[in-house]
Each structure stands twice: as C-alpha cells, then as structure tokens.
XYZ file of C-alpha atoms in Angstrom:
345
model
C 68.333 107.932 122.426
C 71.781 107.498 124.024
C 73.774 104.651 125.570
C 75.693 103.640 128.587
C 79.333 102.718 128.222
C 81.603 100.721 130.408
C 85.472 101.438 131.208
C 87.439 98.605 132.403
C 90.791 99.883 134.170
C 90.592 103.459 135.571
C 94.447 104.477 135.005
C 95.610 107.542 133.313
C 94.255 106.788 129.594
C 90.655 106.273 131.257
C 90.949 109.489 133.149
C 92.323 111.697 130.569
C 91.122 110.432 127.327
C 88.263 107.795 127.403
C 86.096 109.178 130.451
C 86.145 112.981 129.403
C 85.566 112.090 125.825
C 82.596 109.893 126.481
C 81.223 112.563 128.973
C 81.489 115.173 126.282
C 79.619 113.177 123.671
C 75.719 113.621 123.868
C 75.045 110.014 122.767
C 76.411 108.708 126.048
C 73.962 108.844 128.924
C 76.072 107.329 131.836
C 79.679 105.936 132.179
C 80.206 102.944 134.422
C 83.972 102.468 135.960
C 85.483 99.298 136.927
C 88.880 98.805 138.388
C 90.671 96.108 140.456
C 91.110 99.027 142.890
C 87.574 100.080 143.551
C 88.586 103.525 144.863
C 90.055 104.507 141.315
C 86.687 103.403 140.047
C 84.879 105.341 142.709
C 86.938 108.443 141.985
C 86.247 108.622 138.170
C 82.504 107.852 138.867
C 82.519 110.946 140.940
C 84.451 112.932 138.659
C 82.430 112.085 135.657
C 78.998 111.957 137.244
C 78.964 108.036 136.473
C 78.767 104.914 138.978
C 81.387 102.322 139.654
C 80.864 98.500 139.591
C 82.465 96.375 142.161
C 83.331 93.461 140.179
C 83.912 92.778 136.224
C 80.979 90.259 136.192
C 78.776 93.286 137.680
C 79.956 95.564 134.632
C 79.515 93.161 131.565
C 76.347 91.696 133.080
C 74.940 95.134 133.193
C 72.134 95.016 130.335
C 72.142 98.839 130.266
C 75.707 98.954 129.228
C 76.318 98.590 125.356
C 79.844 99.124 124.896
C 83.013 98.968 126.707
C 86.395 100.493 126.652
C 89.229 98.288 127.535
C 91.766 100.499 129.327
C 93.361 97.697 131.331
C 97.287 96.912 130.964
C 98.509 94.943 128.117
C 98.217 91.591 129.518
C 94.721 91.871 130.264
C 93.400 93.293 126.622
C 92.669 89.892 125.172
C 90.840 88.636 128.401
C 88.725 91.809 128.874
C 87.877 92.085 125.339
C 86.897 88.761 124.691
C 84.778 88.563 127.919
C 83.111 91.900 127.104
C 82.335 90.512 123.239
C 81.039 87.342 124.797
C 78.633 89.425 127.147
C 76.879 91.186 124.051
C 79.182 94.401 124.511
C 81.002 96.293 121.447
C 84.429 97.151 122.403
C 86.914 100.043 121.953
C 90.107 98.315 123.040
C 93.414 100.400 123.739
C 96.661 99.589 121.750
C 98.541 97.342 121.758
C 95.583 94.765 120.752
C 97.422 92.118 122.667
C 100.798 90.800 123.413
C 100.623 87.917 121.093
C 99.485 86.988 117.760
C 97.366 84.159 118.767
C 95.595 86.365 121.384
C 94.871 89.191 118.990
C 93.454 86.443 116.451
C 90.994 84.942 119.087
C 89.766 88.420 119.789
C 88.808 88.877 116.253
C 87.310 85.467 115.789
C 85.088 86.368 119.069
C 84.094 89.435 117.438
C 83.037 87.509 114.226
C 81.338 85.024 116.317
C 79.338 87.303 118.380
C 78.728 90.008 115.724
C 79.886 92.847 117.975
C 82.044 95.577 116.786
C 85.571 95.674 117.866
C 87.840 98.880 117.259
C 91.487 99.630 118.393
C 92.279 102.832 119.703
C 95.075 104.025 117.136
C 94.502 107.702 117.933
C 97.000 109.210 115.503
C 94.678 108.456 112.591
C 92.466 110.997 113.813
C 94.723 114.085 114.354
C 93.790 116.609 111.680
C 97.444 116.876 110.508
C 97.599 113.295 109.820
C 94.176 113.248 107.801
C 95.441 116.314 105.793
C 98.744 114.549 105.237
C 97.106 111.574 104.103
C 95.138 113.591 101.608
C 98.104 115.102 100.195
C 99.897 111.709 99.769
C 96.642 110.025 97.966
C 96.410 113.059 95.596
C 99.545 112.437 94.230
C 100.734 116.110 94.171
C 104.027 115.021 95.666
C 104.389 111.901 93.657
C 105.191 108.412 95.290
C 106.605 108.252 98.831
C 110.071 106.863 98.495
C 111.430 106.973 101.969
C 110.341 108.140 105.447
C 111.349 108.668 109.091
C 109.231 108.580 112.049
C 109.511 109.035 115.880
C 107.659 109.040 118.823
C 109.640 109.633 122.358
C 108.892 111.500 125.473
C 110.325 111.363 129.196
C 108.769 108.092 129.900
C 105.332 106.351 131.360
C 106.351 107.056 135.037
C 105.583 110.563 134.815
C 102.150 109.609 132.825
C 100.999 106.716 134.611
C 98.521 106.701 137.465
C 100.653 106.195 140.424
C 103.717 108.449 139.155
C 106.639 106.296 140.146
C 109.034 103.654 138.726
C 106.732 101.045 139.844
C 104.765 101.434 136.872
C 103.248 98.427 135.052
C 104.883 99.809 131.848
C 108.308 98.783 133.285
C 107.061 95.186 133.907
C 107.805 92.386 131.307
C 104.699 90.317 132.500
C 102.269 93.193 132.158
C 103.860 95.745 129.297
C 105.187 92.802 127.569
C 106.563 94.997 124.634
C 108.049 98.080 126.586
C 108.317 101.405 124.601
C 107.769 99.254 121.400
C 104.110 98.677 122.474
C 103.621 101.906 124.133
C 104.888 104.345 121.567
C 106.061 102.339 118.522
C 102.773 100.695 117.863
C 101.158 104.061 117.356
C 103.921 105.095 114.485
C 103.758 101.459 112.671
C 99.694 101.923 112.526
C 100.363 105.574 111.368
C 102.628 104.523 108.402
C 100.321 101.803 107.596
C 97.326 104.475 107.497
C 99.616 107.009 105.509
C 100.918 104.936 102.917
C 97.954 102.705 102.335
C 100.755 100.061 102.487
C 102.042 97.272 105.077
C 105.418 97.059 106.709
C 106.844 93.549 105.429
C 110.351 93.373 106.815
C 112.168 94.899 109.443
C 115.699 95.129 111.455
C 116.466 96.640 114.654
C 118.358 97.688 117.988
C 116.861 98.079 121.217
C 117.965 98.459 124.767
C 116.957 99.447 128.258
C 119.417 102.383 128.368
C 118.317 104.430 131.263
C 115.143 103.672 132.953
C 115.245 102.143 136.262
C 112.607 100.161 138.317
C 111.591 100.728 141.824
C 114.474 98.647 142.958
C 116.951 100.940 141.216
C 117.427 98.184 138.650
C 117.183 98.341 134.808
C 113.826 97.898 133.685
C 112.666 94.510 132.220
C 111.647 95.820 128.718
C 113.211 98.203 125.990
C 113.076 101.933 126.863
C 114.516 102.537 123.390
C 114.154 101.119 119.841
C 115.618 102.007 116.425
C 114.617 99.906 113.387
C 114.540 100.031 109.557
C 111.502 99.357 108.000
C 110.413 98.133 104.246
C 106.784 98.244 103.059
C 105.329 95.917 100.384
C 105.233 98.681 97.733
C 109.029 98.825 98.553
C 109.108 102.117 100.415
C 111.776 102.220 103.229
C 112.173 104.172 106.265
C 113.151 104.390 109.766
C 111.590 104.384 113.237
C 112.877 105.469 116.672
C 110.808 105.061 119.703
C 111.954 106.161 123.088
C 111.031 106.938 126.812
C 114.294 108.874 127.098
C 113.495 111.977 125.277
C 114.068 114.431 128.451
C 112.721 117.930 128.070
C 110.811 117.807 124.892
C 108.317 115.171 123.371
C 109.044 114.320 119.605
C 105.943 112.650 117.675
C 107.171 113.771 114.125
C 107.241 111.911 110.709
C 108.651 113.255 107.535
C 107.946 111.473 104.361
C 110.505 112.152 101.199
C 108.542 112.018 97.936
C 109.366 112.099 94.179
C 108.334 115.800 94.175
C 109.127 117.125 97.637
C 108.851 116.550 101.410
C 105.895 116.351 103.647
C 107.029 116.965 107.240
C 104.381 116.234 109.930
C 104.337 117.860 113.302
C 107.932 118.710 112.903
C 107.529 122.362 113.422
C 106.283 123.594 116.732
C 104.057 126.449 114.909
C 102.984 124.544 111.911
C 101.653 121.049 112.053
C 102.466 120.323 108.256
C 105.045 121.743 105.839
C 105.098 121.061 102.262
C 108.671 121.447 100.615
C 108.569 121.189 96.970
C 111.250 119.898 94.706
C 112.420 123.730 94.115
C 112.679 124.287 97.712
C 109.477 126.326 98.204
C 107.402 125.790 101.548
C 103.968 125.953 102.191
C 103.032 125.719 105.761
C 99.900 124.617 107.450
C 98.828 125.828 110.983
C 96.095 123.107 111.722
C 96.158 121.867 115.564
C 98.556 121.159 118.073
C 99.284 117.498 118.528
C 98.421 115.764 121.927
C 101.046 115.110 124.472
C 101.139 113.910 127.929
C 101.083 117.557 129.041
C 98.433 118.716 126.438
C 95.494 116.172 126.390
C 92.720 117.418 123.869
C 90.027 115.254 122.209
C 91.357 112.492 120.197
C 88.400 111.784 117.848
C 88.654 108.060 118.608
C 85.454 107.895 121.125
C 83.626 109.976 118.810
C 84.619 107.741 115.752
C 83.547 104.732 118.004
C 80.374 105.935 119.103
C 79.573 107.117 115.658
C 80.035 103.729 114.141
C 77.705 102.318 116.935
C 74.991 104.980 116.422
C 74.609 104.455 112.524
C 75.635 100.761 112.813
C 78.690 101.166 110.404
C 82.081 99.612 110.068
C 84.774 100.734 112.687
C 87.572 102.906 111.238
C 90.213 100.910 112.878
C 89.568 97.282 112.836
C 90.812 94.325 114.705
C 92.901 93.444 111.704
C 94.489 96.813 111.460
C 95.560 96.328 115.268
C 96.949 92.653 114.493
C 99.022 94.054 111.477
C 100.788 96.411 113.814
C 101.267 94.089 116.496
C 102.748 91.598 113.905
C 105.318 94.440 112.876
C 106.075 95.199 116.727
C 106.752 91.662 117.509
C 109.076 91.436 114.364
C 110.699 94.456 115.376
C 111.684 92.978 118.652
C 112.693 89.767 117.518
C 114.945 91.389 114.843
C 116.579 93.316 117.839
C 116.942 89.931 119.993
C 118.334 87.788 117.006
C 120.370 90.602 115.152
C 118.678 89.690 111.880
C 116.447 90.932 109.317
C 112.758 89.491 110.138
C 110.110 89.302 107.561
C 106.724 89.934 109.469
C 104.306 86.939 109.683
C-alpha cells in the first residue's frame, strides 16, 4: 500500500531530483505538483504522470497527500514547511532549512507539536563514497582526523535554474539570502558534521561577489565566493571554499588528513575514494560518480525519507541537523562581514 506525495515548487530541484526519485519509488502512487506558475506544475504533472494543484491550499488540504517535498526558494522554506506540517503532512525540506535561526526553530517546534516527520535534504550524506568514508574514519584505521579541506564549486546556478538566465532567484538577496553559502556551502558543512561526528564551533572567512552579474549587468546582491577557516568542538581544524565561479569543471572534493594517512573523497575523477597510508601506499576505491549539475543520478534522499515513513522510523537528517548547518553558515557570513572570528551560536 503506497502513498501520494506533493511537491511545492516546480523548479530544477523538483524536476531533476524529487519528482524522478518519487516516481521511481514503488511506495509512491501519485505525485501532486504545485507552483506559483501553474504551467510549471502542469508540465511536471504531465511528465511524471501526476496531477497539478492550482493553489497551495488545494494541495495541503488534499487528504490523499501524506507527505510534501518543499522545493520552493529559500525565503519560503519556513512558511511552506510549517503550513504543510500543520496540515498533517510529513515534510522533506530542501536545504538550507531556512534563512534565519528563529525560522528554523519554529519549523522544529511545529514538527514536535504536530508529531509529523521533518527531514532536510542534505543529500551528500547519502553518496556511497561519503558513507564509505565515514566507515573508514569511524573504524579508526587512519587514527584521529587532524585537519581537513573541503570545496564545492561549479559555474553557477544560472545554468542550473529553471529559467537559465541571470535573473535567477539565487542571485536575489531577498530570496536566496545566503548566496553560494546557502546553495553549496551548507552541503559541505553538513557533510563535515556527518563525517567527523562533530560540530563546527568557530569560523573566520572572506567572501565577495567577485564575478556574477544580474540581469541588469550589475554585481549580484549575494556572495558568489566564500573561503573560510573552521574549527570543531573536538579541535579539528580545516578550510572550506564554496564558489559559483569554478568555470569549466565542478569540484566537490573533501580531503581528511589523519594521524595515519590521508583520505581523499571525490578528488580523482576515476577513483571516488583514495586512501594514502603514512608510508605513501595508496588504496583506491572505484565506487560511483558523484552527482553534478550535468550528471543527475538518484540521490538516495527521497528513498530514505520514504523508508522512514513506511516503517515509522526516525528520519536520517533531522531538523536539528539542518539548524546546526544553518548556524554555521550564518556565522561564516557574519565573520566575513565583520572581519572577525565568530563563535557559532
């Protein structure tokens, strides 16, 4: 016996990730699409053999819909998630959880009050290479992690977004809010928390709108590059670089420097994991290619969400996880704006 699911927001993340993965899961009977632009909802409904809802109220009041994916732009995450939870729906919310800590806490509070599930779509936890890396770290075969560096960059969201122009909402302060930090940086912050079983507590950073222009050929209102220094509760230190100006090739790599060697993740195009021993011996793992904007494959997020519903289990990425990553991102932005070291709230 399956369920019907709804999707709020019919942009690229819904079209390329949520809808096809719901459609491929045998637990899902039908997908109901809503977008402020009804033509987008109709197009996805046709493509994925679902149906369109012509108002948010119609979707949320539909008793056949048990779960909702919130794929709207960042400024609507809190509103849409809270509305869905209060309507009795379980929610899978895209990252970042919200734009402000108070909003995120309200989402978590509403989850607790309604008893519904809330999962955050931090998909990097679900790649095979990252899961294997976590097992290697947890096993202790490399000893303690001492330092790390992580990066996530590509040519920018204007080539990924639904309208394929510089008018993309990602470039708007009132909609994106956090720029590349909220788009790409939040992925890597959550990944570091996951891999290290730790939390980032102190940050410093530099950021800028170095190259991107909006539809009026003016510098965008949010950062297109951030480079930051990070310290965790356990005392591990590292760097993060997040960019919308990695032109020509995407970089989604993380390298962990440990007591007994080095673990490289998505650093080599052919080997998704590379373990370098203290003596320089290399063990290479050919596991899978990581998702890129040009190479979309099943993320595992939707399947994990649906499995938690089907078996009434805890979701693997909680609202609290999303809040922790958001707090770090906000601290990174504050550090850049104030030119200070910032303690994560």
